[in-house]
Tab-separated table of C-alpha atoms in Angstrom:
chain	number	residue	atom	x	y	z
A	1	MET	CA	-53.747	5.025	42.129
A	2	LEU	CA	-51.658	7.230	39.818
A	3	LYS	CA	-48.729	4.806	40.120
A	4	GLN	CA	-50.983	1.881	39.160
A	5	LYS	CA	-52.291	3.794	36.104
A	6	LYS	CA	-48.700	4.675	35.117
A	7	LYS	CA	-47.600	1.042	35.361
A	8	MET	CA	-50.629	-0.049	33.361
A	9	MET	CA	-49.846	2.498	30.628
A	10	GLU	CA	-46.210	1.372	30.492
A	11	LYS	CA	-47.315	-2.262	30.195
A	12	MET	CA	-49.753	-1.373	27.415
A	13	GLY	CA	-46.971	0.526	25.639
A	14	LYS	CA	-44.647	-2.476	25.783
A	15	ASN	CA	-47.391	-4.767	24.495
A	16	LEU	CA	-48.157	-2.342	21.678
A	17	ARG	CA	-44.491	-2.238	20.656
A	18	ARG	CA	-44.402	-6.053	20.605
A	19	VAL	CA	-47.506	-6.136	18.417
A	20	LEU	CA	-46.035	-3.561	16.023
A	21	MET	CA	-42.739	-5.432	15.805
A	22	GLY	CA	-44.601	-8.661	15.121
A	23	PHE	CA	-46.602	-6.924	12.423
A	24	LEU	CA	-43.444	-5.571	10.767
A	25	VAL	CA	-41.829	-9.006	10.805
A	26	MET	CA	-44.988	-10.467	9.261
A	27	VAL	CA	-45.032	-7.778	6.538
A	28	VAL	CA	-41.377	-8.369	5.695
A	29	GLY	CA	-41.916	-12.122	5.693
A	30	MET	CA	-44.859	-11.819	3.326
A	31	GLY	CA	-43.168	-9.184	1.200
A	32	VAL	CA	-42.470	-9.636	-2.476
A	33	GLY	CA	-40.642	-7.404	-4.921
A	34	THR	CA	-43.755	-5.664	-6.243
A	35	GLU	CA	-44.534	-4.265	-2.774
A	36	GLY	CA	-40.932	-3.189	-2.290
A	37	ALA	CA	-40.334	-5.341	0.797
A	38	ILE	CA	-37.401	-7.702	1.230
A	39	SER	CA	-38.539	-11.301	1.568
A	40	VAL	CA	-37.279	-13.521	4.373
A	41	ASN	CA	-35.495	-15.704	1.829
A	42	SER	CA	-33.667	-12.713	0.357
A	43	MET	CA	-32.741	-11.482	3.840
A	44	LYS	CA	-31.252	-14.880	4.648
A	45	GLN	CA	-29.240	-14.899	1.425
A	46	ILE	CA	-27.946	-11.384	2.026
A	47	TYR	CA	-26.988	-12.346	5.582
A	48	ARG	CA	-25.025	-15.347	4.289
A	49	VAL	CA	-23.179	-13.178	1.791
A	50	ASN	CA	-22.371	-10.491	4.357
A	51	LYS	CA	-20.905	-13.049	6.778
A	52	LYS	CA	-17.998	-13.385	4.339
A	53	GLY	CA	-17.526	-9.612	4.003
A	54	PRO	CA	-16.519	-6.908	3.891
A	55	TYR	CA	-16.280	-6.595	0.117
A	56	LEU	CA	-14.966	-4.240	-2.504
A	57	GLY	CA	-17.844	-3.287	-4.787
A	58	ILE	CA	-17.232	-3.298	-8.535
A	59	VAL	CA	-19.777	-1.411	-10.620
A	60	VAL	CA	-19.810	-1.814	-14.415
A	61	PRO	CA	-22.250	-0.421	-16.997
A	62	ASN	CA	-22.782	-3.047	-19.691
A	63	SER	CA	-22.369	-6.701	-20.654
A	64	PHE	CA	-19.513	-6.122	-23.109
A	65	GLU	CA	-17.605	-4.457	-20.267
A	66	ILE	CA	-18.376	-7.032	-17.559
A	67	ASN	CA	-17.712	-10.136	-19.683
A	68	PRO	CA	-13.931	-9.649	-19.969
A	69	LEU	CA	-13.776	-9.369	-16.160
A	70	LEU	CA	-15.777	-12.538	-15.594
A	71	GLN	CA	-13.533	-14.372	-18.055
A	72	THR	CA	-10.229	-13.328	-16.523
A	73	PRO	CA	-8.469	-16.000	-14.420
A	74	SER	CA	-8.055	-13.383	-11.693
A	75	PHE	CA	-11.776	-13.599	-10.881
A	76	VAL	CA	-13.009	-16.684	-9.026
A	77	ALA	CA	-16.724	-16.966	-8.270
A	78	ASP	CA	-17.736	-18.020	-4.757
A	79	ASP	CA	-18.260	-21.794	-4.584
A	80	ASP	CA	-21.268	-21.647	-2.258
A	81	PHE	CA	-22.911	-18.423	-3.387
A	82	PRO	CA	-21.719	-17.266	-6.849
A	83	TYR	CA	-24.462	-14.663	-7.250
A	84	LEU	CA	-27.576	-13.169	-5.705
A	85	ASP	CA	-30.394	-11.768	-7.839
A	86	PHE	CA	-32.277	-8.838	-6.361
A	87	ALA	CA	-34.500	-6.098	-7.812
A	88	GLY	CA	-33.576	-6.916	-11.385
A	89	ARG	CA	-29.834	-6.893	-10.659
A	90	ARG	CA	-27.409	-9.785	-10.383
A	91	PHE	CA	-24.802	-9.302	-7.676
A	92	ARG	CA	-21.879	-11.622	-8.432
A	93	ILE	CA	-19.869	-12.722	-5.394
A	94	GLY	CA	-16.290	-13.951	-5.537
A	95	LYS	CA	-12.647	-13.001	-5.300
A	96	LEU	CA	-10.583	-10.817	-7.597
A	97	GLU	CA	-6.848	-10.951	-6.982
A	98	THR	CA	-7.742	-12.774	-3.695
A	99	LYS	CA	-9.863	-9.814	-2.541
A	100	ASN	CA	-13.556	-10.330	-1.709
A	101	VAL	CA	-15.632	-8.550	-4.343
A	102	ILE	CA	-19.256	-8.070	-5.332
A	103	ILE	CA	-19.755	-7.169	-8.989
A	104	VAL	CA	-22.938	-5.590	-10.328
A	105	MET	CA	-23.852	-4.581	-13.869
A	106	THR	CA	-25.958	-1.426	-13.904
A	107	GLY	CA	-27.164	-0.933	-17.446
A	108	LEU	CA	-27.004	2.316	-19.397
A	109	SER	CA	-27.644	5.754	-17.844
A	110	MET	CA	-27.327	7.768	-14.660
A	111	LEU	CA	-30.537	6.360	-13.165
A	112	ASN	CA	-29.492	2.727	-13.547
A	113	ALA	CA	-25.981	3.416	-12.281
A	114	GLY	CA	-27.192	5.309	-9.228
A	115	LEU	CA	-29.876	2.772	-8.359
A	116	SER	CA	-27.503	-0.192	-8.674
A	117	THR	CA	-24.877	1.508	-6.536
A	118	GLN	CA	-27.432	2.391	-3.869
A	119	LEU	CA	-28.620	-1.230	-3.722
A	120	LEU	CA	-25.038	-2.489	-3.544
A	121	LEU	CA	-24.180	-0.246	-0.600
A	122	SER	CA	-27.504	-0.675	1.209
A	123	LEU	CA	-27.667	-4.462	1.059
A	124	PHE	CA	-24.062	-5.572	1.415
A	125	ARG	CA	-21.011	-4.968	3.593
A	126	VAL	CA	-19.054	-2.922	1.068
A	127	ASN	CA	-16.212	-0.651	2.183
A	128	GLY	CA	-15.244	0.779	-1.207
A	129	VAL	CA	-16.415	1.010	-4.819
A	130	VAL	CA	-14.477	0.803	-8.078
A	131	HIS	CA	-16.341	1.716	-11.238
A	132	TYR	CA	-14.901	0.897	-14.649
A	133	GLY	CA	-15.800	0.807	-18.339
A	134	ILE	CA	-15.256	2.660	-21.596
A	135	ALA	CA	-15.864	6.321	-22.369
A	136	GLY	CA	-15.751	8.928	-25.066
A	137	ASN	CA	-12.709	11.191	-25.103
A	138	ALA	CA	-12.722	15.005	-24.974
A	139	ASN	CA	-8.970	15.452	-24.494
A	140	PRO	CA	-7.043	15.966	-27.772
A	141	ASN	CA	-3.786	15.039	-26.030
A	142	LEU	CA	-4.900	11.432	-25.438
A	143	GLN	CA	-5.868	8.652	-27.806
A	144	ILE	CA	-8.171	5.680	-28.139
A	145	GLY	CA	-7.206	2.817	-25.832
A	146	ASP	CA	-5.730	5.038	-23.118
A	147	VAL	CA	-7.112	4.378	-19.648
A	148	THR	CA	-8.029	7.500	-17.684
A	149	ILE	CA	-8.561	7.873	-13.940
A	150	PRO	CA	-10.026	11.296	-13.041
A	151	ARG	CA	-9.558	13.015	-9.697
A	152	TYR	CA	-13.031	14.592	-9.895
A	153	TRP	CA	-16.375	13.720	-11.499
A	154	ALA	CA	-19.361	15.954	-12.280
A	155	HIS	CA	-22.874	15.444	-13.577
A	156	THR	CA	-23.199	17.924	-16.458
A	157	GLY	CA	-26.803	17.130	-17.305
A	158	LEU	CA	-28.536	19.204	-14.618
A	159	TRP	CA	-29.391	22.580	-16.168
A	160	ASN	CA	-31.340	25.763	-15.618
A	161	TRP	CA	-32.452	26.731	-19.111
A	162	GLN	CA	-32.578	30.521	-19.176
A	163	ARG	CA	-35.476	32.249	-20.845
A	164	TYR	CA	-34.892	33.990	-24.162
A	165	GLY	CA	-33.977	37.649	-23.692
A	166	ASP	CA	-32.144	37.173	-20.383
A	167	GLY	CA	-28.362	37.074	-20.200
A	168	PRO	CA	-25.451	36.352	-17.867
A	169	GLU	CA	-26.228	39.344	-15.660
A	170	ASP	CA	-29.859	38.347	-15.133
A	171	GLU	CA	-30.895	36.261	-12.145
A	172	LEU	CA	-32.110	32.751	-12.920
A	173	ALA	CA	-35.547	31.508	-11.975
A	174	PHE	CA	-35.506	30.415	-8.302
A	175	GLU	CA	-31.882	31.513	-7.912
A	176	SER	CA	-32.768	33.827	-5.016
A	177	SER	CA	-34.164	30.876	-3.020
A	178	GLY	CA	-30.918	28.932	-3.401
A	179	ASP	CA	-32.299	26.348	-5.812
A	180	TYR	CA	-30.090	27.402	-8.739
A	181	THR	CA	-26.806	29.202	-9.290
A	182	ARG	CA	-24.699	30.985	-11.928
A	183	LYS	CA	-21.421	30.081	-10.248
A	184	ILE	CA	-20.539	27.049	-12.393
A	185	GLY	CA	-21.083	28.576	-15.822
A	186	TYR	CA	-23.206	28.246	-18.917
A	187	LEU	CA	-23.401	27.165	-22.537
A	188	LYS	CA	-24.431	29.906	-24.957
A	189	PHE	CA	-26.133	28.381	-27.976
A	190	SER	CA	-25.516	31.355	-30.242
A	191	ASP	CA	-21.775	30.687	-29.960
A	192	TYR	CA	-22.449	27.611	-32.092
A	193	ASN	CA	-24.668	29.103	-34.782
A	194	ASN	CA	-23.886	27.892	-38.282
A	195	HIS	CA	-23.211	31.260	-39.923
A	196	THR	CA	-23.850	31.849	-43.630
A	197	GLU	CA	-23.225	34.817	-45.899
A	198	ASN	CA	-26.910	35.763	-45.854
A	199	VAL	CA	-27.397	35.519	-42.097
A	200	ASN	CA	-25.542	38.000	-39.885
A	201	SER	CA	-27.493	37.566	-36.655
A	202	THR	CA	-25.747	35.825	-33.752
A	203	ASP	CA	-28.987	35.487	-31.796
A	204	ASN	CA	-30.423	32.077	-30.882
A	205	LEU	CA	-33.840	31.362	-29.420
A	206	LEU	CA	-32.378	28.536	-27.303
A	207	ASN	CA	-30.403	31.210	-25.411
A	208	ASN	CA	-28.292	29.783	-22.497
A	209	VAL	CA	-28.231	26.742	-20.243
A	210	TRP	CA	-26.566	27.072	-16.832
A	211	TYR	CA	-24.894	24.043	-15.251
A	212	GLN	CA	-26.135	23.176	-11.778
A	213	PRO	CA	-24.786	21.188	-8.799
A	214	GLU	CA	-26.656	18.183	-7.470
A	215	GLU	CA	-28.599	18.319	-4.231
A	216	VAL	CA	-27.055	15.741	-1.908
A	217	PHE	CA	-28.162	14.421	1.468
A	218	SER	CA	-25.147	12.976	3.232
A	219	VAL	CA	-25.364	10.217	5.833
A	220	THR	CA	-23.099	12.409	7.951
A	221	GLY	CA	-25.436	15.383	7.661
A	222	THR	CA	-28.917	16.219	8.886
A	223	PRO	CA	-31.765	14.392	7.119
A	224	GLU	CA	-33.727	16.575	4.654
A	225	ILE	CA	-31.137	19.362	4.913
A	226	ARG	CA	-29.638	19.590	1.455
A	227	GLN	CA	-26.063	20.205	0.493
A	228	HIS	CA	-24.746	20.804	-3.025
A	229	ALA	CA	-22.045	19.061	-5.011
A	230	PHE	CA	-20.797	19.547	-8.553
A	231	TRP	CA	-17.216	18.248	-8.598
A	232	VAL	CA	-17.125	15.046	-6.555
A	233	PRO	CA	-13.605	13.893	-5.583
A	234	VAL	CA	-12.518	10.272	-5.684
A	235	ASP	CA	-10.898	8.658	-2.649
A	236	LYS	CA	-7.429	10.147	-2.048
A	237	HIS	CA	-5.798	6.805	-1.213
A	238	PHE	CA	-7.390	5.109	-4.221
A	239	TYR	CA	-6.161	7.938	-6.452
A	240	GLN	CA	-2.648	7.666	-5.043
A	241	VAL	CA	-2.553	3.917	-5.710
A	242	ALA	CA	-3.840	4.535	-9.245
A	243	GLY	CA	-0.683	6.507	-9.940
A	244	LYS	CA	1.258	3.228	-9.801
A	245	LEU	CA	-0.534	2.000	-12.935
A	246	LYS	CA	1.389	4.289	-15.301
A	247	ASP	CA	3.738	1.505	-16.442
A	248	LEU	CA	1.000	-1.057	-17.070
A	249	LYS	CA	1.274	-2.536	-20.577
A	250	LEU	CA	-2.001	-2.419	-22.504
A	251	GLU	CA	-3.218	-3.888	-25.758
A	252	GLY	CA	-2.920	-1.615	-28.803
A	253	CYS	CA	-4.194	-3.717	-31.727
A	254	VAL	CA	-7.470	-5.230	-32.871
A	255	ASN	CA	-6.547	-7.988	-35.286
A	256	SER	CA	-4.308	-6.203	-37.828
A	257	THR	CA	-5.531	-2.696	-36.943
A	258	CYS	CA	-3.161	-1.008	-34.497
A	259	LEU	CA	-3.148	2.325	-32.726
A	260	PRO	CA	-0.454	4.931	-33.513
A	261	ARG	CA	1.208	4.294	-30.135
A	262	ALA	CA	0.841	1.871	-27.253
A	263	PRO	CA	-2.025	2.868	-24.936
A	264	MET	CA	-1.210	4.061	-21.429
A	265	VAL	CA	-2.838	4.531	-18.050
A	266	THR	CA	-2.959	8.138	-16.924
A	267	ARG	CA	-4.521	10.052	-14.071
A	268	VAL	CA	-6.425	13.132	-15.241
A	269	GLU	CA	-8.087	15.990	-13.440
A	270	ARG	CA	-11.742	15.673	-14.434
A	271	GLY	CA	-14.404	13.476	-15.999
A	272	VAL	CA	-18.070	14.250	-16.726
A	273	SER	CA	-21.278	12.257	-17.072
A	274	ALA	CA	-24.823	12.905	-18.248
A	275	ASN	CA	-27.746	11.072	-19.848
A	276	VAL	CA	-26.378	12.100	-23.226
A	277	PHE	CA	-24.340	10.098	-25.711
A	278	VAL	CA	-21.927	12.776	-26.940
A	279	ASP	CA	-21.202	12.290	-30.650
A	280	ASN	CA	-20.775	15.970	-31.403
A	281	GLY	CA	-17.366	17.564	-31.876
A	282	SER	CA	-18.414	21.078	-30.857
A	283	TYR	CA	-19.904	19.971	-27.557
A	284	ARG	CA	-16.860	17.776	-26.924
A	285	GLU	CA	-14.605	20.804	-27.385
A	286	PHE	CA	-16.844	22.846	-25.088
A	287	LEU	CA	-16.650	20.238	-22.306
A	288	TYR	CA	-12.868	20.144	-22.593
A	289	SER	CA	-12.366	23.927	-22.691
A	290	LYS	CA	-14.993	24.742	-20.055
A	291	PHE	CA	-14.480	21.902	-17.577
A	292	ASN	CA	-11.101	20.390	-18.511
A	293	ALA	CA	-12.914	17.072	-18.917
A	294	THR	CA	-11.246	14.013	-20.419
A	295	PRO	CA	-13.593	10.981	-20.244
A	296	ILE	CA	-17.252	11.578	-21.116
A	297	ASP	CA	-19.746	8.891	-20.124
A	298	MET	CA	-23.256	8.239	-18.848
A	299	GLU	CA	-22.719	6.598	-15.448
A	300	SER	CA	-19.585	7.504	-13.464
A	301	ALA	CA	-20.872	10.705	-11.858
A	302	ALA	CA	-23.990	8.877	-10.643
A	303	VAL	CA	-21.847	6.237	-8.925
A	304	ALA	CA	-19.650	8.998	-7.498
A	305	LEU	CA	-22.615	10.953	-6.125
A	306	VAL	CA	-24.155	7.927	-4.396
A	307	CYS	CA	-20.814	6.986	-2.827
A	308	HIS	CA	-20.304	10.616	-1.805
A	309	GLN	CA	-23.660	10.723	-0.036
A	310	LEU	CA	-23.055	7.377	1.686
A	311	ASN	CA	-19.497	8.332	2.683
A	312	THR	CA	-17.966	5.381	0.799
A	313	SER	CA	-14.554	5.374	-0.897
A	314	PHE	CA	-14.832	5.537	-4.688
A	315	ILE	CA	-12.781	5.676	-7.875
A	316	ALA	CA	-13.597	5.273	-11.586
A	317	ILE	CA	-11.418	3.795	-14.328
A	318	ARG	CA	-12.480	4.635	-17.880
A	319	ALA	CA	-10.762	3.522	-21.094
A	320	LEU	CA	-11.203	5.799	-24.102
A	321	SER	CA	-13.005	4.117	-26.996
A	322	ASP	CA	-13.357	7.068	-29.390
A	323	LEU	CA	-12.872	10.800	-29.820
A	324	ALA	CA	-16.371	12.040	-29.027
A	325	GLY	CA	-17.865	13.469	-32.211
A	326	GLY	CA	-15.072	12.171	-34.426
A	327	GLY	CA	-12.434	14.271	-36.083
A	328	SER	CA	-9.396	12.070	-35.520
A	329	ALA	CA	-7.374	10.286	-38.186
A	330	LEU	CA	-9.088	7.037	-37.188
A	331	SER	CA	-12.506	6.554	-38.746
A	332	ASN	CA	-15.415	4.843	-36.994
A	333	GLU	CA	-13.272	4.500	-33.876
A	334	ALA	CA	-15.806	3.148	-31.393
A	335	ALA	CA	-16.955	0.324	-33.670
A	336	VAL	CA	-13.370	-0.852	-34.129
A	337	PHE	CA	-11.799	-0.227	-30.740
A	338	SER	CA	-14.568	-0.576	-28.123
A	339	SER	CA	-13.601	-4.185	-27.356
A	340	LEU	CA	-9.945	-3.192	-26.979
A	341	ALA	CA	-10.902	-0.313	-24.670
A	342	ALA	CA	-13.106	-2.609	-22.574
A	343	GLN	CA	-10.258	-5.097	-22.154
A	344	ASN	CA	-7.815	-2.320	-21.250
A	345	SER	CA	-10.190	-1.039	-18.569
A	346	VAL	CA	-10.419	-4.550	-17.089
A	347	ASP	CA	-6.623	-4.977	-17.134
A	348	ALA	CA	-6.240	-1.656	-15.304
A	349	LEU	CA	-8.944	-2.632	-12.790
A	350	VAL	CA	-7.335	-5.980	-11.973
A	351	ARG	CA	-3.898	-4.424	-11.534
A	352	PHE	CA	-5.351	-1.602	-9.411
A	353	ILE	CA	-6.976	-4.059	-6.995
A	354	ALA	CA	-3.768	-6.054	-6.741
A	355	LEU	CA	-1.856	-2.881	-5.836
A	356	LEU	CA	-4.569	-1.635	-3.483
A	357	TYR	CA	-4.244	-4.656	-1.213
A	358	SER	CA	-0.571	-5.466	-1.689
């Protein structure tokens, strides 16, 4: 009798699983974007694209940066499936220097860059990501038009803003629980007071902000068990290949306006990103002195962090379009040289991919 009941329960369990699976298939089949499900049609399209993979993912922030890539003869769109639109993004499929690539434009900011990269890696067979574009410059030893390739990226927009009256020796809110730290360092606002003859105080009500690492949840770790990351390294092999770009010839003139010297490609130690457009000389100098940062942008660290969590090879190529906050001999740099910087970043990208698979 017990054996019969056991068999009956097992049979009911199997039937229940079949019903649940059928229900899930029905939900997915009926799904539309507003409910967050992937429609059957989209699944079929993604399957067709992935049959031709794997791909190298190329992530780019804006239209003025992606257009020079799409116009280069080195890029050939796929004849059967030139693009796939999904969740507000257009994933362009083709070959760049004979290598299978999927290109996605993210839009401005860390959120857009991270979301687009997550979609790229979740939907498609991608075994590496190259991010490129233009950036502000914090390094006084480099100039507009130079292409920089950092070894490490950090998100410098995650802060613990310390209450007024507390100082470097005082514990931060929630520091004891492991949520925040004083290990990375801080920005002291009173160091940047605009002193006058009538004001002797160096105090500032804004006090200090302490830079914080991101919480990351790696695919190789335990779900819901957080790790922390501030400086995210690029792929070692990618970085080694990037060293071969040092002799690449780049454009140095916009019409009759030329740079003081020919731009170059150079590997640097660090780059930083945040949801802040840095057009302030004092903060630029702080980022360089505190973090040894060269390119400053609003996307690269987000792409790096997503790739880091998904254990995917990554590198970023950023051409310098201006000295963040001004102060160079060239006035209104970004307005004049952003198109040149965008083209230089594309030229470096194309040559990098050619070398990567040579």
